[in-house]
Amino acid sequence: MEKRPPFVRRELLPREVPSMSLALLLAAVLLLNALLYLYLNKFSSSLGRVETDSGLCPFGQFKFGAVKNCSPWLSCEAINREVRKLKCVGEGAVKKVFLSEWKEKKVVLSQLTNSELKEDFLHGLKMLKALQSKHVVRLLGYCEQQFTILTEYHPLGSLRGLNETLHIPKYKAMNTWHRRLMLAIDYVSVIRYLHSSPLGTLVMCDSNDLDKVLSQYLLTSDFHVLVNDLDALPLVNRSAGRLVKCGHRELRGEFVAPEQRWPYGEDVPFKDDLMPPYDEKTDIWKIPDVSNFFLGHVEGSDIVRLHLFDIHAACKKKDPAERPSAQKVLDTYRKVLTLLIREAAMPSTREML
């Protein structure tokens, strides 16, 4: 009599098991991609750090720390009565800077040191008042009669100390290509904001070398970049034919843009009256050098540089008109960051498959 094959349930067939596993893996991959998409969407929206943030106070007011309510900028009388100097923490050509205390909070008090530069000091104060935003250090008060400005204190100091800060054990986890690129994005965001500010197109003139640029910006405790020094911020107005010159002395070196250098050769002595003016594209020329400092030499930073090669080459065009806008540079930086985050997530996805 013919023997029948033993009864075997289909769900136990060995060849069916991989199909079930594959379905589970595909579901996991789809879930991972959905989560990544949501993260990148949220991340991209947060990158803007737009100027009209709801956390900002109305003009003439401030708040900081855990305080919820806005207070009027401190007056001369309030500064003299309530602010106590602790120690001098810096001195430049225009002003001396003191770490100070106000209502048990650390603040920064800046005072004019050279009466011949009082116009520069007052210009910086005017810019500070008009440009209050997510990109600019917070103004707490001022006294024009005594040439005094009170601003928020940031303990990590200027960007000159970035590499030293990132080697402190507390901050070593921040020393990644991802975080460094985000700082570069913050820096370019400041330049873009200045080029399209409420006052018009402003040029960051205190930027004749890398060290000088870095000294103009602060590193916040949550690792963002703020512009701090606005003393040299002239206005470009093309419709009125108004261009700028950064100072009245000859500028040298590869860091400054070609149009900022004396164009008539060594045989012709420098004369300020003969020096042609220029526009905000001088700031664009300097972006690759500043970003190179931000990226440092951590794992992955060379890959970031490779992705930024084309936009940086465009920033270094000799003709200012051929350089991209700050908005174009910012858009490219953000796209590169999003791309690299997505690529960093892909190896784990491939391993699951």
Coordinates of C-alpha atoms in Angstrom, one line a residue:
M1 CA 0.0 0.0 0.0
E2 CA 1.3 3.5 -1.0
K3 CA 2.6 5.4 2.0
R4 CA 1.6 9.0 2.5
P5 CA 4.2 11.6 3.5
P6 CA 4.0 12.6 7.1
F7 CA 1.7 15.6 7.8
V8 CA 3.7 18.7 8.2
R9 CA 2.2 22.1 9.2
R10 CA 3.1 24.8 6.7
E11 CA 4.0 27.3 9.3
L12 CA 6.8 25.1 10.5
L13 CA 8.4 24.7 7.1
P14 CA 12.1 25.9 7.3
R15 CA 11.8 27.9 4.1
E16 CA 8.9 29.9 5.5
V17 CA 10.9 31.2 8.5
P18 CA 13.2 33.5 6.6
S19 CA 10.2 35.2 4.9
M20 CA 8.7 36.0 8.3
S21 CA 12.1 37.3 9.6
L22 CA 12.5 39.4 6.5
A23 CA 9.1 40.9 7.0
L24 CA 10.0 41.8 10.6
L25 CA 13.3 43.4 9.4
L26 CA 11.6 45.4 6.7
A27 CA 9.1 46.7 9.3
A28 CA 11.9 47.6 11.6
V29 CA 13.7 49.4 8.8
L30 CA 10.6 51.4 7.9
L31 CA 10.1 52.4 11.5
L32 CA 13.7 53.5 11.7
N33 CA 13.4 55.5 8.6
A34 CA 10.2 57.1 9.9
L35 CA 11.9 58.1 13.1
L36 CA 14.9 59.4 11.2
Y37 CA 12.6 61.5 9.0
L38 CA 10.8 63.0 12.0
Y39 CA 14.2 63.7 13.7
L40 CA 15.6 65.4 10.7
N41 CA 12.4 67.5 10.2
K42 CA 12.6 68.6 13.8
F43 CA 16.3 69.2 13.6
S44 CA 16.1 71.2 10.4
S45 CA 13.4 73.5 11.9
S46 CA 15.5 74.1 15.0
L47 CA 18.5 75.0 12.9
G48 CA 17.0 78.3 11.8
R49 CA 17.0 79.8 15.3
V50 CA 14.9 82.6 13.8
E51 CA 15.3 86.1 15.0
T52 CA 11.6 86.6 15.9
D53 CA 11.7 84.0 18.6
S54 CA 8.7 84.1 21.1
G55 CA 11.2 84.1 24.0
L56 CA 12.6 87.5 23.0
C57 CA 11.3 90.5 24.9
P58 CA 9.9 93.7 23.3
F59 CA 12.4 96.4 22.4
G60 CA 13.9 98.0 25.5
Q61 CA 13.4 95.0 27.7
F62 CA 15.3 91.8 28.6
K63 CA 15.0 88.5 30.5
F64 CA 17.5 85.8 31.1
G65 CA 18.1 82.7 33.2
A66 CA 15.0 81.2 34.7
V67 CA 13.1 84.5 34.9
K68 CA 9.9 84.5 32.9
N69 CA 9.0 88.2 32.9
C70 CA 10.7 90.9 30.9
S71 CA 12.3 93.8 32.6
P72 CA 13.3 97.3 31.2
W73 CA 17.0 97.8 30.3
L74 CA 18.9 99.0 33.4
S75 CA 19.4 102.8 33.5
C76 CA 22.5 104.7 34.6
E77 CA 21.1 105.0 38.1
A78 CA 20.3 101.3 38.3
I79 CA 23.7 100.2 37.0
N80 CA 25.5 102.5 39.4
R81 CA 23.4 101.3 42.4
E82 CA 22.9 97.6 41.7
V83 CA 25.9 96.4 39.6
R84 CA 29.2 95.5 41.4
K85 CA 32.4 95.0 39.5
L86 CA 34.3 91.8 40.4
K87 CA 37.4 91.8 38.1
C88 CA 38.7 92.9 34.8
V89 CA 38.5 90.0 32.2
G90 CA 39.6 91.8 29.1
E91 CA 40.6 95.0 27.4
G92 CA 40.6 96.1 23.7
A93 CA 41.3 99.3 21.8
V94 CA 37.8 100.6 22.6
K95 CA 36.7 99.3 25.9
K96 CA 37.6 97.4 29.1
V97 CA 35.4 94.5 30.2
F98 CA 34.6 93.6 33.8
L99 CA 33.0 90.4 35.2
S100 CA 30.4 91.9 37.5
E101 CA 27.4 90.9 39.6
W102 CA 23.8 92.1 39.5
K103 CA 21.2 90.6 41.9
E104 CA 23.5 87.6 42.6
K105 CA 23.8 87.0 38.8
K106 CA 27.1 87.2 36.9
V107 CA 27.0 89.9 34.2
V108 CA 29.5 91.8 32.0
L109 CA 30.1 95.5 32.3
S110 CA 31.9 97.2 29.4
Q111 CA 33.4 100.7 29.7
L112 CA 35.0 103.0 27.2
T113 CA 38.8 103.3 27.8
N114 CA 39.8 105.7 24.9
S115 CA 37.8 108.9 24.6
E116 CA 39.0 109.3 21.0
L117 CA 37.0 106.1 20.1
K118 CA 33.7 107.1 21.8
E119 CA 32.0 107.2 18.4
D120 CA 32.9 103.6 17.9
F121 CA 31.7 102.7 21.3
L122 CA 28.3 104.5 20.8
H123 CA 28.0 102.9 17.3
G124 CA 28.4 99.4 19.0
L125 CA 25.8 100.3 21.5
K126 CA 23.4 101.4 18.8
M127 CA 23.9 98.2 16.9
L128 CA 23.5 96.1 20.1
K129 CA 20.1 97.8 20.8
A130 CA 18.8 97.5 17.3
L131 CA 19.9 93.9 16.6
Q132 CA 18.8 92.1 19.7
S133 CA 18.0 88.5 18.5
K134 CA 19.0 84.9 18.9
H135 CA 22.3 85.7 17.2
V136 CA 23.4 88.6 19.4
V137 CA 24.5 88.8 23.0
R138 CA 21.7 89.9 25.3
L139 CA 21.7 93.6 26.3
L140 CA 20.7 94.2 30.0
G141 CA 21.3 97.9 30.2
Y142 CA 23.5 100.9 29.3
C143 CA 24.5 104.4 30.3
E144 CA 25.5 106.7 27.4
Q145 CA 26.7 109.5 29.7
Q146 CA 29.2 107.2 31.4
F147 CA 29.9 105.1 28.2
T148 CA 28.9 101.9 30.0
I149 CA 27.1 98.8 28.6
L150 CA 25.8 95.8 30.6
T151 CA 25.4 92.4 28.9
E152 CA 24.7 88.8 29.7
Y153 CA 27.7 86.7 31.0
H154 CA 28.7 83.5 29.2
P155 CA 31.3 81.6 31.2
L156 CA 32.8 79.7 28.2
G157 CA 34.0 83.1 26.9
S158 CA 35.0 83.8 23.3
L159 CA 35.4 81.3 20.5
R160 CA 39.2 81.7 20.8
G161 CA 39.0 79.2 23.6
L162 CA 36.8 76.6 21.8
N163 CA 39.5 73.9 21.4
E164 CA 40.6 74.3 25.0
T165 CA 37.0 74.0 26.1
L166 CA 36.4 70.9 24.1
H167 CA 39.3 69.2 25.8
I168 CA 37.8 69.8 29.3
P169 CA 36.4 66.4 30.5
K170 CA 33.0 67.9 31.0
Y171 CA 32.7 68.9 27.4
K172 CA 34.7 66.1 25.6
A173 CA 31.4 64.5 24.5
M174 CA 30.8 67.7 22.4
N175 CA 34.0 67.3 20.5
T176 CA 32.5 65.6 17.4
W177 CA 32.2 66.6 13.7
H178 CA 28.4 66.9 14.3
R179 CA 28.6 69.5 17.1
R180 CA 31.5 71.3 15.4
L181 CA 29.5 71.6 12.1
M182 CA 26.5 73.0 14.1
L183 CA 28.8 75.7 15.5
A184 CA 29.9 76.6 12.0
I185 CA 26.2 76.8 11.0
D186 CA 25.6 79.1 13.9
Y187 CA 28.5 81.3 12.7
V188 CA 27.2 81.5 9.2
S189 CA 23.7 82.2 10.6
V190 CA 25.1 85.3 12.3
I191 CA 26.7 86.5 9.0
R192 CA 23.4 85.9 7.2
Y193 CA 21.5 87.8 9.9
L194 CA 23.9 90.8 9.6
H195 CA 23.6 90.8 5.8
S196 CA 19.8 90.9 6.0
S197 CA 19.4 92.8 9.3
P198 CA 16.5 95.1 10.2
L199 CA 19.0 98.0 9.6
G200 CA 20.1 96.8 6.2
T201 CA 23.2 95.0 4.9
L202 CA 25.9 95.2 7.6
V203 CA 29.6 94.2 7.2
M204 CA 31.6 92.6 10.0
C205 CA 34.7 94.8 9.8
D206 CA 36.5 93.6 12.9
S207 CA 37.7 90.5 11.0
N208 CA 41.2 91.1 9.7
D209 CA 42.6 87.8 11.0
L210 CA 41.2 84.6 12.4
D211 CA 42.0 85.4 16.0
K212 CA 40.2 88.8 15.7
V213 CA 37.1 87.1 14.2
L214 CA 37.0 84.5 17.0
S215 CA 37.3 87.2 19.7
Q216 CA 34.1 88.9 18.4
Y217 CA 31.9 85.8 19.2
L218 CA 30.9 84.1 22.4
L219 CA 30.3 80.3 23.0
T220 CA 27.2 79.8 25.1
S221 CA 26.9 77.1 27.8
D222 CA 24.5 75.1 25.5
F223 CA 27.1 75.4 22.7
H224 CA 25.7 78.0 20.4
V225 CA 27.5 81.0 18.9
L226 CA 26.5 84.7 19.6
V227 CA 28.1 87.8 18.2
N228 CA 29.3 90.0 21.0
D229 CA 31.3 93.0 19.5
L230 CA 29.4 95.2 17.1
D231 CA 31.6 98.3 17.2
A232 CA 32.7 98.0 13.6
L233 CA 29.6 97.3 11.6
P234 CA 29.2 99.7 8.6
L235 CA 26.2 99.7 6.3
V236 CA 26.2 98.8 2.6
N237 CA 23.5 100.5 0.6
R238 CA 23.8 99.6 -3.1
S239 CA 20.8 101.6 -4.2
A240 CA 22.4 104.7 -2.7
G241 CA 25.8 103.8 -4.0
R242 CA 27.2 103.4 -0.5
L243 CA 30.0 100.8 0.0
V244 CA 32.3 100.4 3.0
K245 CA 36.0 100.3 4.0
C246 CA 37.1 98.5 7.1
G247 CA 39.3 101.2 8.7
H248 CA 41.7 103.6 7.3
R249 CA 44.9 101.5 7.3
E250 CA 46.2 99.1 4.7
L251 CA 45.1 95.5 5.2
R252 CA 47.4 92.6 4.3
G253 CA 47.4 88.9 4.3
E254 CA 45.4 86.1 2.7
F255 CA 42.7 86.1 5.4
V256 CA 41.2 89.4 4.2
A257 CA 39.4 89.4 0.9
P258 CA 41.3 90.5 -2.3
E259 CA 39.3 93.6 -2.7
Q260 CA 40.3 94.7 0.9
R261 CA 44.0 94.7 -0.1
W262 CA 45.8 97.7 -1.7
P263 CA 45.4 97.2 -5.5
Y264 CA 48.2 99.5 -6.8
G265 CA 51.2 97.5 -5.9
E266 CA 54.2 98.0 -3.6
D267 CA 55.6 100.9 -5.6
V268 CA 52.6 103.1 -4.8
P269 CA 52.3 104.2 -1.2
F270 CA 49.0 103.4 0.5
K271 CA 46.5 106.3 0.7
D272 CA 43.1 105.8 2.2
D273 CA 41.5 108.2 -0.2
L274 CA 42.7 106.0 -3.2
M275 CA 41.5 102.8 -1.6
P276 CA 38.4 101.5 -3.4
P277 CA 35.4 100.6 -1.1
Y278 CA 33.7 97.1 -1.1
D279 CA 30.6 95.3 0.1
E280 CA 29.5 92.5 2.4
K281 CA 31.1 89.8 0.2
T282 CA 34.3 90.3 2.2
D283 CA 32.6 88.3 5.0
I284 CA 31.8 85.5 2.5
W285 CA 35.5 85.2 1.6
K286 CA 36.4 84.5 5.3
I287 CA 33.8 81.8 5.9
P288 CA 35.9 78.8 4.8
D289 CA 38.8 79.8 7.1
V290 CA 36.6 80.3 10.1
S291 CA 34.7 77.0 9.4
N292 CA 38.0 75.2 9.1
F293 CA 38.8 76.3 12.6
F294 CA 35.4 75.1 13.8
L295 CA 35.7 71.7 12.2
G296 CA 39.1 71.0 13.8
H297 CA 40.7 67.6 13.4
V298 CA 38.2 65.2 14.9
E299 CA 37.0 61.9 13.4
G300 CA 34.7 62.7 10.4
S301 CA 35.7 66.4 10.0
D302 CA 37.6 65.6 6.8
I303 CA 34.4 64.1 5.3
V304 CA 32.6 67.3 6.2
R305 CA 35.2 69.4 4.5
L306 CA 34.9 67.2 1.4
H307 CA 31.2 67.9 1.3
L308 CA 31.7 71.6 1.7
F309 CA 34.5 71.8 -0.9
D310 CA 32.4 73.3 -3.7
I311 CA 30.7 75.9 -1.6
H312 CA 34.0 76.9 0.0
A313 CA 35.6 77.2 -3.5
A314 CA 32.8 79.5 -4.5
C315 CA 33.4 81.6 -1.3
K316 CA 37.0 82.1 -2.4
K317 CA 36.2 83.5 -5.9
K318 CA 38.4 86.5 -6.6
D319 CA 35.4 88.4 -8.0
P320 CA 33.1 89.3 -5.1
A321 CA 30.1 89.2 -7.4
E322 CA 30.7 85.5 -8.1
R323 CA 30.7 84.5 -4.4
P324 CA 27.5 83.1 -3.0
S325 CA 25.3 84.9 -0.6
A326 CA 25.4 84.1 3.1
Q327 CA 21.9 82.5 2.8
K328 CA 23.2 80.2 0.0
V329 CA 26.2 79.1 2.2
L330 CA 23.8 78.6 5.1
D331 CA 21.5 76.4 3.0
T332 CA 24.4 74.3 1.8
Y333 CA 25.7 73.8 5.3
R334 CA 22.3 72.7 6.6
K335 CA 21.9 70.3 3.6
V336 CA 25.3 68.7 4.3
L337 CA 24.5 68.3 8.0
T338 CA 21.2 66.6 7.2
L339 CA 22.8 64.4 4.6
L340 CA 25.6 63.3 6.9
I341 CA 23.2 62.5 9.7
R342 CA 21.2 60.3 7.3
E343 CA 24.4 58.6 6.1
A344 CA 25.5 58.0 9.7
A345 CA 22.2 56.1 10.4
M346 CA 22.4 54.0 7.2
P347 CA 25.2 51.5 8.4
S348 CA 23.0 50.3 11.2
T349 CA 20.1 49.9 8.8
R350 CA 22.2 47.8 6.4
E351 CA 23.3 45.6 9.3
M352 CA 19.7 44.9 10.2
L353 CA 19.1 43.6 6.6

